[in-house]
Amino acid sequence: MIFLDTCIVRSLGLKDSSADLLRALRAVGERVGIPWMVTEELVAQRVISYRDAHDSAVAALREVERHTPWDMSNQLEDPDVERIRKYWTKMYGTLAEILPSSPAAMREALFREANVLPPCKKAGKNKTGSRDAVIWLSAVEYAREHPEETVYFISEDHRDFTRGSAYPSPMDTDVSDLGDRFQHLTTLAEVVQRFTNPAKADRALSREILGSAASSHAITAAAKELTTGTEPILCATSVGEVGQEVTISAARSFAPFRSTLHKVSNVHAYRIGDHEWYTADAAWHLAGVAFLDEAEVSAAGVTWDTSLLFAPNAEDSRVTVLRHDPPQPLSAAEFEAIDVEATVAERLAPAVIQFAKLLDHLSGPVTASRGIPRAYEGALKRQARQEAIQRRLASHFDRPGHDA
């Protein structure tokens, strides 16, 4: 288990290559954890920064209103602290698993702060360090409860945790019987050196693998799972009428039908254990349907930026999404280039026909739909009507007493 201290996670950009490498280690079976106390501290810092920024914005608006001789309509929404908290908790959860801290570790941490026992300390007249003690004791407790694992405690906080060569009492007693199963590393670079070896990346091969049908299928499946949520998704949409331009719509949800590789960048190769792995950033153009307000359905397209892990093996690439950004709408040119409407029409045709077959007659559209050309809709309706008539005639002549 790789345990990350607060300072290590804080120094990471959650979209940089080091963070993606940690995600890659998780994807291939190495456990990377953040103690609960680390997550709470990091999320609290984000919440406080957001709250302070919101207060400053409100004060600035009031000042502008004070100097404006007419009524102003500018208003700022109330701060949504819980939404911010949930967002950042989720983001840190993509980097590592969040490990709970036991009540015993918390009690011991408070005891050490009260008695100024390392890693707790005095700062002037105040006693501090209970949070540091919870983090330290969580790593020690995990090592004791998992004797089959080696714990790598990663922290560059030399003042509180030392450099790992000699610990003050009672920290020395905490790890005295753990031996080599408790390893203290002071930088993320040491983690990279310990768990990976650099290799040479074949960029042409990476593009060939990511451009394959198997990768497209894997990305489409991943997008269905990862882009589903409560946040609206902005999509490029079209009503499928002649002369109608592609528009940007806010969708309640988006269902991708097909993904097309747009570009690949930042390709890196590593040997992790006995296997070679690639990481890369890739942008995808997704075609599908968007579910809009008032039960409207529209052909839609988005661009999706991802960070990927995959094996340099065209037969078994095992493409995994390590990180992704929220989908963004395609441009009109991109929308046309991947032929979104044809993809949607082809995918929905069997479903529309089967739905029509359940009706004895078609008196009109059941729900508003956008993105399938009207001529195509008409052809589907005519085909459904003809099949319904044929079924009725067949049923009529199959009755007893009727001749062919």
mmCIF file of C-alpha atoms in Angstrom:
data_model
loop_
_atom_site.group_PDB
_atom_site.id
_atom_site.type_symbol
_atom_site.label_atom_id
_atom_site.label_comp_id
_atom_site.label_asym_id
_atom_site.label_seq_id
_atom_site.Cartn_x
_atom_site.Cartn_y
_atom_site.Cartn_z
ATOM 1 C CA MET A 1 0.000 0.000 0.000
ATOM 2 C CA ILE A 2 1.288 3.442 -0.972
ATOM 3 C CA PHE A 3 0.159 5.999 1.646
ATOM 4 C CA LEU A 4 0.142 9.628 0.491
ATOM 5 C CA ASP A 5 0.500 12.451 3.002
ATOM 6 C CA THR A 6 -1.336 15.762 2.602
ATOM 7 C CA CYS A 7 1.703 17.644 1.312
ATOM 8 C CA ILE A 8 2.254 15.097 -1.478
ATOM 9 C CA VAL A 9 -1.331 15.239 -2.734
ATOM 10 C CA ARG A 10 -1.455 19.041 -2.399
ATOM 11 C CA SER A 11 1.658 19.394 -4.561
ATOM 12 C CA LEU A 12 0.099 17.300 -7.325
ATOM 13 C CA GLY A 13 -1.921 18.771 -10.122
ATOM 14 C CA LEU A 14 -4.718 16.245 -10.443
ATOM 15 C CA LYS A 15 -4.277 16.364 -14.223
ATOM 16 C CA ASP A 16 -0.485 16.137 -14.375
ATOM 17 C CA SER A 17 1.534 13.107 -15.414
ATOM 18 C CA SER A 18 2.556 12.147 -11.862
ATOM 19 C CA ALA A 19 -1.088 11.925 -10.813
ATOM 20 C CA ASP A 20 -1.867 9.862 -13.901
ATOM 21 C CA LEU A 21 1.017 7.532 -13.092
ATOM 22 C CA LEU A 22 -0.439 6.945 -9.632
ATOM 23 C CA ARG A 23 -3.748 6.116 -11.299
ATOM 24 C CA ALA A 24 -1.885 3.778 -13.636
ATOM 25 C CA LEU A 25 -0.305 1.973 -10.683
ATOM 26 C CA ARG A 26 -3.784 1.506 -9.218
ATOM 27 C CA ALA A 27 -5.101 0.223 -12.539
ATOM 28 C CA VAL A 28 -2.461 -2.517 -12.719
ATOM 29 C CA GLY A 29 -3.013 -3.690 -9.156
ATOM 30 C CA GLU A 30 -0.858 -1.540 -6.858
ATOM 31 C CA ARG A 31 -2.833 -0.051 -3.990
ATOM 32 C CA VAL A 32 -2.585 3.713 -3.546
ATOM 33 C CA GLY A 33 -4.340 5.200 -0.532
ATOM 34 C CA ILE A 34 -5.081 8.536 1.094
ATOM 35 C CA PRO A 35 -5.949 8.479 4.796
ATOM 36 C CA TRP A 36 -9.389 9.913 5.531
ATOM 37 C CA MET A 37 -7.785 12.776 7.454
ATOM 38 C CA VAL A 38 -5.756 13.789 4.372
ATOM 39 C CA THR A 39 -8.885 13.943 2.244
ATOM 40 C CA GLU A 40 -10.770 15.956 4.863
ATOM 41 C CA GLU A 41 -7.914 18.438 5.163
ATOM 42 C CA LEU A 42 -7.552 18.902 1.408
ATOM 43 C CA VAL A 43 -11.296 19.210 0.828
ATOM 44 C CA ALA A 44 -11.586 21.675 3.731
ATOM 45 C CA GLN A 45 -8.903 23.858 2.134
ATOM 46 C CA ARG A 46 -10.848 23.875 -1.141
ATOM 47 C CA VAL A 47 -14.089 24.722 0.671
ATOM 48 C CA ILE A 48 -12.497 27.554 2.652
ATOM 49 C CA SER A 49 -10.939 29.033 -0.508
ATOM 50 C CA TYR A 50 -14.295 28.841 -2.294
ATOM 51 C CA ARG A 51 -16.140 30.389 0.632
ATOM 52 C CA ASP A 52 -13.612 33.224 0.942
ATOM 53 C CA ALA A 53 -13.736 33.890 -2.810
ATOM 54 C CA HIS A 54 -17.543 33.954 -2.696
ATOM 55 C CA ASP A 55 -17.526 36.424 0.215
ATOM 56 C CA SER A 56 -15.076 38.638 -1.676
ATOM 57 C CA ALA A 57 -17.261 38.538 -4.803
ATOM 58 C CA VAL A 58 -20.365 39.499 -2.809
ATOM 59 C CA ALA A 59 -18.503 42.397 -1.185
ATOM 60 C CA ALA A 60 -17.236 43.549 -4.601
ATOM 61 C CA LEU A 61 -20.753 43.493 -6.088
ATOM 62 C CA ARG A 62 -22.091 45.507 -3.169
ATOM 63 C CA GLU A 63 -19.353 48.058 -3.679
ATOM 64 C CA VAL A 64 -20.193 48.324 -7.379
ATOM 65 C CA GLU A 65 -23.880 48.772 -6.518
ATOM 66 C CA ARG A 66 -22.969 51.514 -4.036
ATOM 67 C CA HIS A 67 -21.271 53.499 -6.784
ATOM 68 C CA THR A 68 -23.912 52.837 -9.446
ATOM 69 C CA PRO A 69 -26.754 55.419 -9.651
ATOM 70 C CA TRP A 70 -29.251 52.947 -11.146
ATOM 71 C CA ASP A 71 -30.580 49.578 -10.076
ATOM 72 C CA MET A 72 -28.374 46.602 -10.874
ATOM 73 C CA SER A 73 -29.632 43.125 -11.585
ATOM 74 C CA ASN A 74 -26.319 41.381 -10.941
ATOM 75 C CA GLN A 75 -26.756 38.835 -8.196
ATOM 76 C CA LEU A 76 -24.525 36.016 -7.052
ATOM 77 C CA GLU A 77 -25.958 32.636 -6.199
ATOM 78 C CA ASP A 78 -25.749 31.519 -2.589
ATOM 79 C CA PRO A 79 -22.591 29.513 -1.890
ATOM 80 C CA ASP A 80 -23.083 25.771 -2.416
ATOM 81 C CA VAL A 81 -20.472 24.471 0.007
ATOM 82 C CA GLU A 82 -21.721 20.879 0.002
ATOM 83 C CA ARG A 83 -21.533 20.717 -3.779
ATOM 84 C CA ILE A 84 -17.914 21.893 -3.641
ATOM 85 C CA ARG A 85 -17.168 19.374 -0.904
ATOM 86 C CA LYS A 86 -18.675 16.470 -2.862
ATOM 87 C CA TYR A 87 -16.866 17.504 -6.044
ATOM 88 C CA TRP A 88 -13.407 17.572 -4.487
ATOM 89 C CA THR A 89 -13.974 14.401 -2.489
ATOM 90 C CA LYS A 90 -14.835 12.686 -5.768
ATOM 91 C CA MET A 91 -11.773 14.162 -7.505
ATOM 92 C CA TYR A 92 -9.357 12.968 -4.806
ATOM 93 C CA GLY A 93 -11.077 9.592 -4.944
ATOM 94 C CA THR A 94 -9.994 9.256 -8.586
ATOM 95 C CA LEU A 95 -6.379 9.570 -7.486
ATOM 96 C CA ALA A 96 -6.366 7.026 -4.667
ATOM 97 C CA GLU A 97 -8.691 5.048 -2.449
ATOM 98 C CA ILE A 98 -9.749 6.922 0.671
ATOM 99 C CA LEU A 99 -8.874 4.856 3.740
ATOM 100 C CA PRO A 100 -10.901 5.271 6.940
ATOM 101 C CA SER A 101 -9.182 6.241 10.183
ATOM 102 C CA SER A 102 -10.189 4.168 13.188
ATOM 103 C CA PRO A 103 -11.592 5.644 16.420
ATOM 104 C CA ALA A 104 -8.556 4.192 18.215
ATOM 105 C CA ALA A 105 -6.169 6.131 15.959
ATOM 106 C CA MET A 106 -8.142 9.339 16.510
ATOM 107 C CA ARG A 107 -8.162 8.932 20.301
ATOM 108 C CA GLU A 108 -4.424 8.263 20.345
ATOM 109 C CA ALA A 109 -3.855 11.309 18.130
ATOM 110 C CA LEU A 110 -5.772 13.576 20.524
ATOM 111 C CA PHE A 111 -3.862 12.068 23.461
ATOM 112 C CA ARG A 112 -0.553 12.832 21.772
ATOM 113 C CA GLU A 113 -1.549 16.413 21.017
ATOM 114 C CA ALA A 114 -2.693 16.955 24.611
ATOM 115 C CA ASN A 115 0.660 15.628 25.849
ATOM 116 C CA VAL A 116 2.759 17.129 23.015
ATOM 117 C CA LEU A 117 4.026 13.738 21.841
ATOM 118 C CA PRO A 118 5.428 13.448 18.275
ATOM 119 C CA PRO A 119 4.342 14.002 15.668
ATOM 120 C CA CYS A 120 2.396 16.587 17.698
ATOM 121 C CA LYS A 121 4.200 19.722 18.940
ATOM 122 C CA LYS A 122 3.789 23.117 20.549
ATOM 123 C CA ALA A 123 3.406 26.275 18.479
ATOM 124 C CA GLY A 124 3.827 29.137 20.906
ATOM 125 C CA LYS A 125 1.236 28.544 23.621
ATOM 126 C CA ASN A 126 -0.840 26.239 21.413
ATOM 127 C CA LYS A 127 -0.626 22.486 20.949
ATOM 128 C CA THR A 128 -0.975 21.227 17.375
ATOM 129 C CA GLY A 129 -0.522 18.119 15.277
ATOM 130 C CA SER A 130 -3.506 15.886 16.000
ATOM 131 C CA ARG A 131 -4.302 15.675 12.278
ATOM 132 C CA ASP A 132 -0.692 14.751 11.493
ATOM 133 C CA ALA A 133 -0.869 12.109 14.211
ATOM 134 C CA VAL A 134 -4.072 10.638 12.729
ATOM 135 C CA ILE A 135 -2.350 10.351 9.325
ATOM 136 C CA TRP A 136 0.758 8.723 10.801
ATOM 137 C CA LEU A 137 -1.161 6.335 13.039
ATOM 138 C CA SER A 138 -3.490 5.344 10.182
ATOM 139 C CA ALA A 139 -0.489 4.194 8.146
ATOM 140 C CA VAL A 140 0.996 2.331 11.128
ATOM 141 C CA GLU A 141 -2.349 0.726 11.959
ATOM 142 C CA TYR A 142 -2.807 -0.403 8.354
ATOM 143 C CA ALA A 143 0.649 -2.031 8.386
ATOM 144 C CA ARG A 144 -0.198 -3.921 11.569
ATOM 145 C CA GLU A 145 -3.558 -5.111 10.235
ATOM 146 C CA HIS A 146 -2.107 -6.235 6.875
ATOM 147 C CA PRO A 147 1.058 -8.206 7.685
ATOM 148 C CA GLU A 148 1.233 -9.522 4.107
ATOM 149 C CA GLU A 149 1.717 -6.016 2.683
ATOM 150 C CA THR A 150 4.520 -3.468 2.637
ATOM 151 C CA VAL A 151 3.423 0.064 3.481
ATOM 152 C CA TYR A 152 5.139 2.932 1.684
ATOM 153 C CA PHE A 153 4.544 6.121 3.657
ATOM 154 C CA ILE A 154 5.152 9.092 1.336
ATOM 155 C CA SER A 155 5.703 12.500 2.931
ATOM 156 C CA GLU A 156 8.043 15.399 2.415
ATOM 157 C CA ASP A 157 6.991 16.947 5.755
ATOM 158 C CA HIS A 158 10.372 16.601 7.455
ATOM 159 C CA ARG A 159 9.414 18.677 10.496
ATOM 160 C CA ASP A 160 6.574 16.387 11.568
ATOM 161 C CA PHE A 161 7.569 12.987 10.176
ATOM 162 C CA THR A 162 11.358 13.341 9.819
ATOM 163 C CA ARG A 163 13.159 11.946 6.778
ATOM 164 C CA GLY A 164 12.495 8.365 7.799
ATOM 165 C CA SER A 165 15.943 7.537 9.137
ATOM 166 C CA ALA A 166 15.286 8.098 12.855
ATOM 167 C CA TYR A 167 11.990 8.773 14.598
ATOM 168 C CA PRO A 168 11.489 10.424 17.993
ATOM 169 C CA SER A 169 9.609 8.590 20.715
ATOM 170 C CA PRO A 170 6.867 7.316 20.587
ATOM 171 C CA MET A 171 7.003 7.229 16.750
ATOM 172 C CA ASP A 172 10.018 4.912 16.899
ATOM 173 C CA THR A 173 8.015 2.460 19.006
ATOM 174 C CA ASP A 174 5.102 2.665 16.543
ATOM 175 C CA VAL A 175 7.196 1.059 13.790
ATOM 176 C CA SER A 176 9.858 -0.835 15.754
ATOM 177 C CA ASP A 177 8.348 -4.249 15.071
ATOM 178 C CA LEU A 178 7.337 -3.591 11.441
ATOM 179 C CA GLY A 179 10.862 -3.892 10.030
ATOM 180 C CA ASP A 180 11.160 -3.520 6.265
ATOM 181 C CA ARG A 181 7.381 -3.655 5.835
ATOM 182 C CA PHE A 182 7.205 0.069 6.669
ATOM 183 C CA GLN A 183 9.106 2.146 4.103
ATOM 184 C CA HIS A 184 9.295 5.931 4.426
ATOM 185 C CA LEU A 185 9.824 7.789 1.131
ATOM 186 C CA THR A 186 10.082 11.569 0.989
ATOM 187 C CA THR A 187 9.231 12.390 -2.643
ATOM 188 C CA LEU A 188 6.909 11.122 -5.332
ATOM 189 C CA ALA A 189 9.970 10.688 -7.579
ATOM 190 C CA GLU A 190 11.104 7.897 -5.234
ATOM 191 C CA VAL A 191 7.771 6.164 -5.774
ATOM 192 C CA VAL A 192 8.217 6.371 -9.539
ATOM 193 C CA GLN A 193 11.748 4.962 -9.282
ATOM 194 C CA ARG A 194 10.604 2.194 -6.935
ATOM 195 C CA PHE A 195 7.624 0.970 -8.947
ATOM 196 C CA THR A 196 8.400 1.760 -12.596
ATOM 197 C CA ASN A 197 11.139 1.687 -15.196
ATOM 198 C CA PRO A 198 11.119 4.026 -18.197
ATOM 199 C CA ALA A 199 10.655 2.556 -21.673
ATOM 200 C CA LYS A 200 10.566 3.940 -25.198
ATOM 201 C CA ALA A 201 7.100 4.713 -26.523
ATOM 202 C CA ASP A 202 6.083 3.908 -30.112
ATOM 203 C CA ARG A 203 3.754 6.796 -30.971
ATOM 204 C CA ALA A 204 2.624 5.287 -34.275
ATOM 205 C CA LEU A 205 1.664 2.078 -32.488
ATOM 206 C CA SER A 206 -0.205 4.014 -29.795
ATOM 207 C CA ARG A 207 -2.295 5.821 -32.388
ATOM 208 C CA GLU A 208 -2.970 2.553 -34.238
ATOM 209 C CA ILE A 209 -4.160 0.889 -31.022
ATOM 210 C CA LEU A 210 -6.330 3.800 -29.900
ATOM 211 C CA GLY A 211 -7.792 4.175 -33.386
ATOM 212 C CA SER A 212 -8.903 0.541 -33.515
ATOM 213 C CA ALA A 213 -12.497 -0.680 -33.322
ATOM 214 C CA ALA A 214 -11.752 -2.409 -30.014
ATOM 215 C CA SER A 215 -10.558 0.850 -28.431
ATOM 216 C CA SER A 216 -13.553 2.717 -29.839
ATOM 217 C CA HIS A 217 -15.854 0.156 -28.258
ATOM 218 C CA ALA A 218 -14.015 0.390 -24.911
ATOM 219 C CA ILE A 219 -14.170 4.186 -24.885
ATOM 220 C CA THR A 220 -17.865 4.212 -25.784
ATOM 221 C CA ALA A 221 -18.583 1.838 -22.906
ATOM 222 C CA ALA A 222 -16.464 3.920 -20.523
ATOM 223 C CA ALA A 223 -18.194 7.126 -21.609
ATOM 224 C CA LYS A 224 -21.603 5.605 -20.875
ATOM 225 C CA GLU A 225 -20.499 4.955 -17.320
ATOM 226 C CA LEU A 226 -18.281 7.944 -16.570
ATOM 227 C CA THR A 227 -20.260 10.791 -18.147
ATOM 228 C CA THR A 228 -23.486 9.862 -16.369
ATOM 229 C CA GLY A 229 -24.303 12.130 -13.449
ATOM 230 C CA THR A 230 -26.471 14.875 -12.103
ATOM 231 C CA GLU A 231 -24.631 17.717 -13.825
ATOM 232 C CA PRO A 232 -26.059 18.948 -17.161
ATOM 233 C CA ILE A 233 -23.942 18.074 -20.187
ATOM 234 C CA LEU A 234 -23.444 20.609 -22.970
ATOM 235 C CA CYS A 235 -23.855 18.930 -26.365
ATOM 236 C CA ALA A 236 -23.821 19.918 -30.003
ATOM 237 C CA THR A 237 -27.344 19.084 -31.202
ATOM 238 C CA SER A 238 -29.388 19.295 -34.378
ATOM 239 C CA VAL A 239 -33.117 19.075 -35.068
ATOM 240 C CA GLY A 240 -32.403 17.386 -38.381
ATOM 241 C CA GLU A 241 -34.331 19.911 -40.489
ATOM 242 C CA VAL A 242 -33.093 21.363 -43.760
ATOM 243 C CA GLY A 243 -31.213 24.586 -43.124
ATOM 244 C CA GLN A 244 -31.108 24.062 -39.363
ATOM 245 C CA GLU A 245 -27.716 24.854 -37.879
ATOM 246 C CA VAL A 246 -26.017 22.784 -35.211
ATOM 247 C CA THR A 247 -26.797 24.311 -31.830
ATOM 248 C CA ILE A 248 -25.451 23.950 -28.292
ATOM 249 C CA SER A 249 -27.937 22.462 -25.835
ATOM 250 C CA ALA A 250 -27.828 21.582 -22.152
ATOM 251 C CA ALA A 251 -28.793 17.924 -21.822
ATOM 252 C CA ARG A 252 -30.025 16.108 -18.735
ATOM 253 C CA SER A 253 -27.995 13.127 -19.923
ATOM 254 C CA PHE A 254 -26.103 11.902 -22.959
ATOM 255 C CA ALA A 255 -25.977 8.347 -24.333
ATOM 256 C CA PRO A 256 -22.966 7.739 -26.622
ATOM 257 C CA PHE A 257 -23.373 5.329 -29.540
ATOM 258 C CA ARG A 258 -19.954 5.605 -31.186
ATOM 259 C CA SER A 259 -16.560 7.149 -30.402
ATOM 260 C CA THR A 260 -13.995 8.381 -32.909
ATOM 261 C CA LEU A 261 -10.380 9.117 -32.011
ATOM 262 C CA HIS A 262 -9.601 12.787 -32.631
ATOM 263 C CA LYS A 263 -6.030 13.257 -31.382
ATOM 264 C CA VAL A 264 -3.363 11.662 -29.190
ATOM 265 C CA SER A 265 -0.647 13.434 -27.196
ATOM 266 C CA ASN A 266 1.759 13.012 -24.259
ATOM 267 C CA VAL A 267 2.491 9.338 -24.931
ATOM 268 C CA HIS A 268 4.754 7.737 -22.306
ATOM 269 C CA ALA A 269 5.903 4.161 -21.781
ATOM 270 C CA TYR A 270 6.730 2.403 -18.513
ATOM 271 C CA ARG A 271 7.625 -1.034 -17.318
ATOM 272 C CA ILE A 272 5.592 -1.840 -14.217
ATOM 273 C CA GLY A 273 6.534 -5.228 -12.850
ATOM 274 C CA ASP A 274 6.898 -7.660 -15.757
ATOM 275 C CA HIS A 275 4.700 -5.703 -18.166
ATOM 276 C CA GLU A 276 5.042 -2.652 -20.357
ATOM 277 C CA TRP A 277 2.319 -0.018 -20.291
ATOM 278 C CA TYR A 278 1.585 3.191 -22.142
ATOM 279 C CA THR A 279 -0.115 6.315 -20.858
ATOM 280 C CA ALA A 280 -1.450 8.976 -23.197
ATOM 281 C CA ASP A 281 -3.867 11.879 -23.432
ATOM 282 C CA ALA A 282 -6.553 11.319 -26.060
ATOM 283 C CA ALA A 283 -9.483 13.398 -27.295
ATOM 284 C CA TRP A 284 -12.546 11.578 -28.625
ATOM 285 C CA HIS A 285 -15.548 12.681 -30.646
ATOM 286 C CA LEU A 286 -18.666 10.908 -29.390
ATOM 287 C CA ALA A 287 -21.908 10.594 -31.368
ATOM 288 C CA GLY A 288 -25.125 9.702 -29.587
ATOM 289 C CA VAL A 289 -28.397 11.066 -28.295
ATOM 290 C CA ALA A 290 -29.030 13.794 -25.759
ATOM 291 C CA PHE A 291 -32.049 13.816 -23.485
ATOM 292 C CA LEU A 292 -33.200 17.418 -23.296
ATOM 293 C CA ASP A 293 -35.947 19.130 -21.356
ATOM 294 C CA GLU A 294 -39.613 18.301 -21.942
ATOM 295 C CA ALA A 295 -38.835 14.721 -23.014
ATOM 296 C CA GLU A 296 -37.055 15.811 -26.174
ATOM 297 C CA VAL A 297 -34.441 13.538 -27.661
ATOM 298 C CA SER A 298 -31.845 14.843 -30.087
ATOM 299 C CA ALA A 299 -28.929 13.543 -32.081
ATOM 300 C CA ALA A 300 -25.920 14.985 -30.284
ATOM 301 C CA GLY A 301 -22.151 15.025 -30.260
ATOM 302 C CA VAL A 302 -19.479 15.863 -27.710
ATOM 303 C CA THR A 303 -15.715 15.932 -27.486
ATOM 304 C CA TRP A 304 -14.255 14.042 -24.532
ATOM 305 C CA ASP A 305 -10.702 14.538 -23.218
ATOM 306 C CA THR A 306 -9.223 11.541 -21.421
ATOM 307 C CA SER A 307 -6.005 10.251 -19.921
ATOM 308 C CA LEU A 308 -5.536 6.570 -20.746
ATOM 309 C CA LEU A 309 -3.570 3.513 -19.722
ATOM 310 C CA PHE A 310 -3.137 0.712 -22.270
ATOM 311 C CA ALA A 311 -0.833 -2.125 -23.196
ATOM 312 C CA PRO A 312 1.226 -1.797 -26.416
ATOM 313 C CA ASN A 313 -0.491 -4.895 -27.773
ATOM 314 C CA ALA A 314 -2.957 -4.513 -30.630
ATOM 315 C CA GLU A 315 -4.586 -7.854 -29.749
ATOM 316 C CA ASP A 316 -5.076 -7.081 -26.051
ATOM 317 C CA SER A 317 -4.603 -3.382 -25.313
ATOM 318 C CA ARG A 318 -6.844 -3.258 -22.200
ATOM 319 C CA VAL A 319 -7.603 0.451 -22.612
ATOM 320 C CA THR A 320 -8.461 2.043 -19.260
ATOM 321 C CA VAL A 321 -9.598 5.620 -18.605
ATOM 322 C CA LEU A 322 -7.457 7.026 -15.795
ATOM 323 C CA ARG A 323 -8.913 10.523 -15.793
ATOM 324 C CA HIS A 324 -11.400 12.476 -17.851
ATOM 325 C CA ASP A 325 -12.780 15.976 -18.237
ATOM 326 C CA PRO A 326 -16.483 16.822 -18.564
ATOM 327 C CA PRO A 327 -17.706 16.408 -22.165
ATOM 328 C CA GLN A 328 -17.804 19.550 -24.290
ATOM 329 C CA PRO A 329 -19.897 20.246 -27.395
ATOM 330 C CA LEU A 330 -18.490 19.571 -30.862
ATOM 331 C CA SER A 331 -18.132 22.389 -33.342
ATOM 332 C CA ALA A 332 -20.517 22.387 -36.297
ATOM 333 C CA ALA A 333 -17.708 21.150 -38.569
ATOM 334 C CA GLU A 334 -16.831 18.324 -36.174
ATOM 335 C CA PHE A 335 -20.513 17.424 -35.854
ATOM 336 C CA GLU A 336 -20.766 17.028 -39.620
ATOM 337 C CA ALA A 337 -17.375 15.323 -39.949
ATOM 338 C CA ILE A 338 -18.349 12.328 -37.806
ATOM 339 C CA ASP A 339 -21.888 12.250 -39.298
ATOM 340 C CA VAL A 340 -23.692 12.277 -35.964
ATOM 341 C CA GLU A 341 -27.195 12.114 -37.423
ATOM 342 C CA ALA A 342 -26.442 9.104 -39.628
ATOM 343 C CA THR A 343 -24.943 7.281 -36.638
ATOM 344 C CA VAL A 344 -28.015 7.974 -34.523
ATOM 345 C CA ALA A 345 -30.442 7.080 -37.302
ATOM 346 C CA GLU A 346 -28.643 3.784 -37.963
ATOM 347 C CA ARG A 347 -28.579 2.903 -34.268
ATOM 348 C CA LEU A 348 -32.178 3.873 -33.557
ATOM 349 C CA ALA A 349 -33.762 2.408 -36.704
ATOM 350 C CA PRO A 350 -34.331 -1.104 -35.289
ATOM 351 C CA ALA A 351 -35.694 0.319 -32.037
ATOM 352 C CA VAL A 352 -38.072 2.705 -33.829
ATOM 353 C CA ILE A 353 -39.360 -0.083 -36.079
ATOM 354 C CA GLN A 354 -39.870 -2.462 -33.175
ATOM 355 C CA PHE A 355 -41.697 0.216 -31.223
ATOM 356 C CA ALA A 356 -43.917 0.963 -34.208
ATOM 357 C CA LYS A 357 -44.728 -2.732 -34.601
ATOM 358 C CA LEU A 358 -46.323 -2.702 -31.163
ATOM 359 C CA LEU A 359 -48.924 -0.185 -32.337
ATOM 360 C CA ASP A 360 -51.995 -1.102 -34.372
ATOM 361 C CA HIS A 361 -51.791 2.271 -36.068
ATOM 362 C CA LEU A 362 -49.682 5.387 -35.891
ATOM 363 C CA SER A 363 -51.729 8.439 -35.110
ATOM 364 C CA GLY A 364 -48.765 10.720 -34.508
ATOM 365 C CA PRO A 365 -45.420 10.976 -32.726
ATOM 366 C CA VAL A 366 -45.407 9.595 -29.185
ATOM 367 C CA THR A 367 -42.691 11.936 -28.050
ATOM 368 C CA ALA A 368 -40.794 14.820 -29.526
ATOM 369 C CA SER A 369 -37.606 13.707 -31.261
ATOM 370 C CA ARG A 370 -34.866 15.617 -32.938
ATOM 371 C CA GLY A 371 -31.930 14.540 -34.981
ATOM 372 C CA ILE A 372 -33.517 11.914 -37.295
ATOM 373 C CA PRO A 373 -34.374 13.414 -40.718
ATOM 374 C CA ARG A 374 -38.127 13.760 -41.203
ATOM 375 C CA ALA A 375 -38.037 11.899 -44.493
ATOM 376 C CA TYR A 376 -36.372 9.034 -42.653
ATOM 377 C CA GLU A 377 -39.023 9.152 -39.917
ATOM 378 C CA GLY A 378 -41.705 9.037 -42.605
ATOM 379 C CA ALA A 379 -40.111 6.011 -44.224
ATOM 380 C CA LEU A 380 -40.056 4.229 -40.862
ATOM 381 C CA LYS A 381 -43.722 5.022 -40.262
ATOM 382 C CA ARG A 382 -44.734 3.835 -43.748
ATOM 383 C CA GLN A 383 -42.783 0.625 -43.271
ATOM 384 C CA ALA A 384 -44.413 0.067 -39.867
ATOM 385 C CA ARG A 385 -47.885 0.664 -41.324
ATOM 386 C CA GLN A 386 -47.271 -1.773 -44.188
ATOM 387 C CA GLU A 387 -46.057 -4.446 -41.785
ATOM 388 C CA ALA A 388 -49.078 -3.879 -39.517
ATOM 389 C CA ILE A 389 -51.431 -4.271 -42.483
ATOM 390 C CA GLN A 390 -49.650 -7.427 -43.605
ATOM 391 C CA ARG A 391 -49.960 -8.894 -40.108
ATOM 392 C CA ARG A 392 -53.665 -8.107 -40.004
ATOM 393 C CA LEU A 393 -54.273 -9.675 -43.434
ATOM 394 C CA ALA A 394 -52.293 -12.755 -42.479
ATOM 395 C CA SER A 395 -54.226 -13.055 -39.241
ATOM 396 C CA HIS A 396 -57.542 -12.673 -41.111
ATOM 397 C CA PHE A 397 -56.831 -15.391 -43.688
ATOM 398 C CA ASP A 398 -55.427 -17.739 -41.096
ATOM 399 C CA ARG A 399 -58.813 -17.902 -39.350
ATOM 400 C CA PRO A 400 -60.926 -21.108 -39.814
ATOM 401 C CA GLY A 401 -63.429 -20.837 -42.679
ATOM 402 C CA HIS A 402 -61.354 -18.515 -44.842
ATOM 403 C CA ASP A 403 -59.784 -19.681 -48.072
ATOM 404 C CA ALA A 404 -56.716 -18.241 -49.629
#
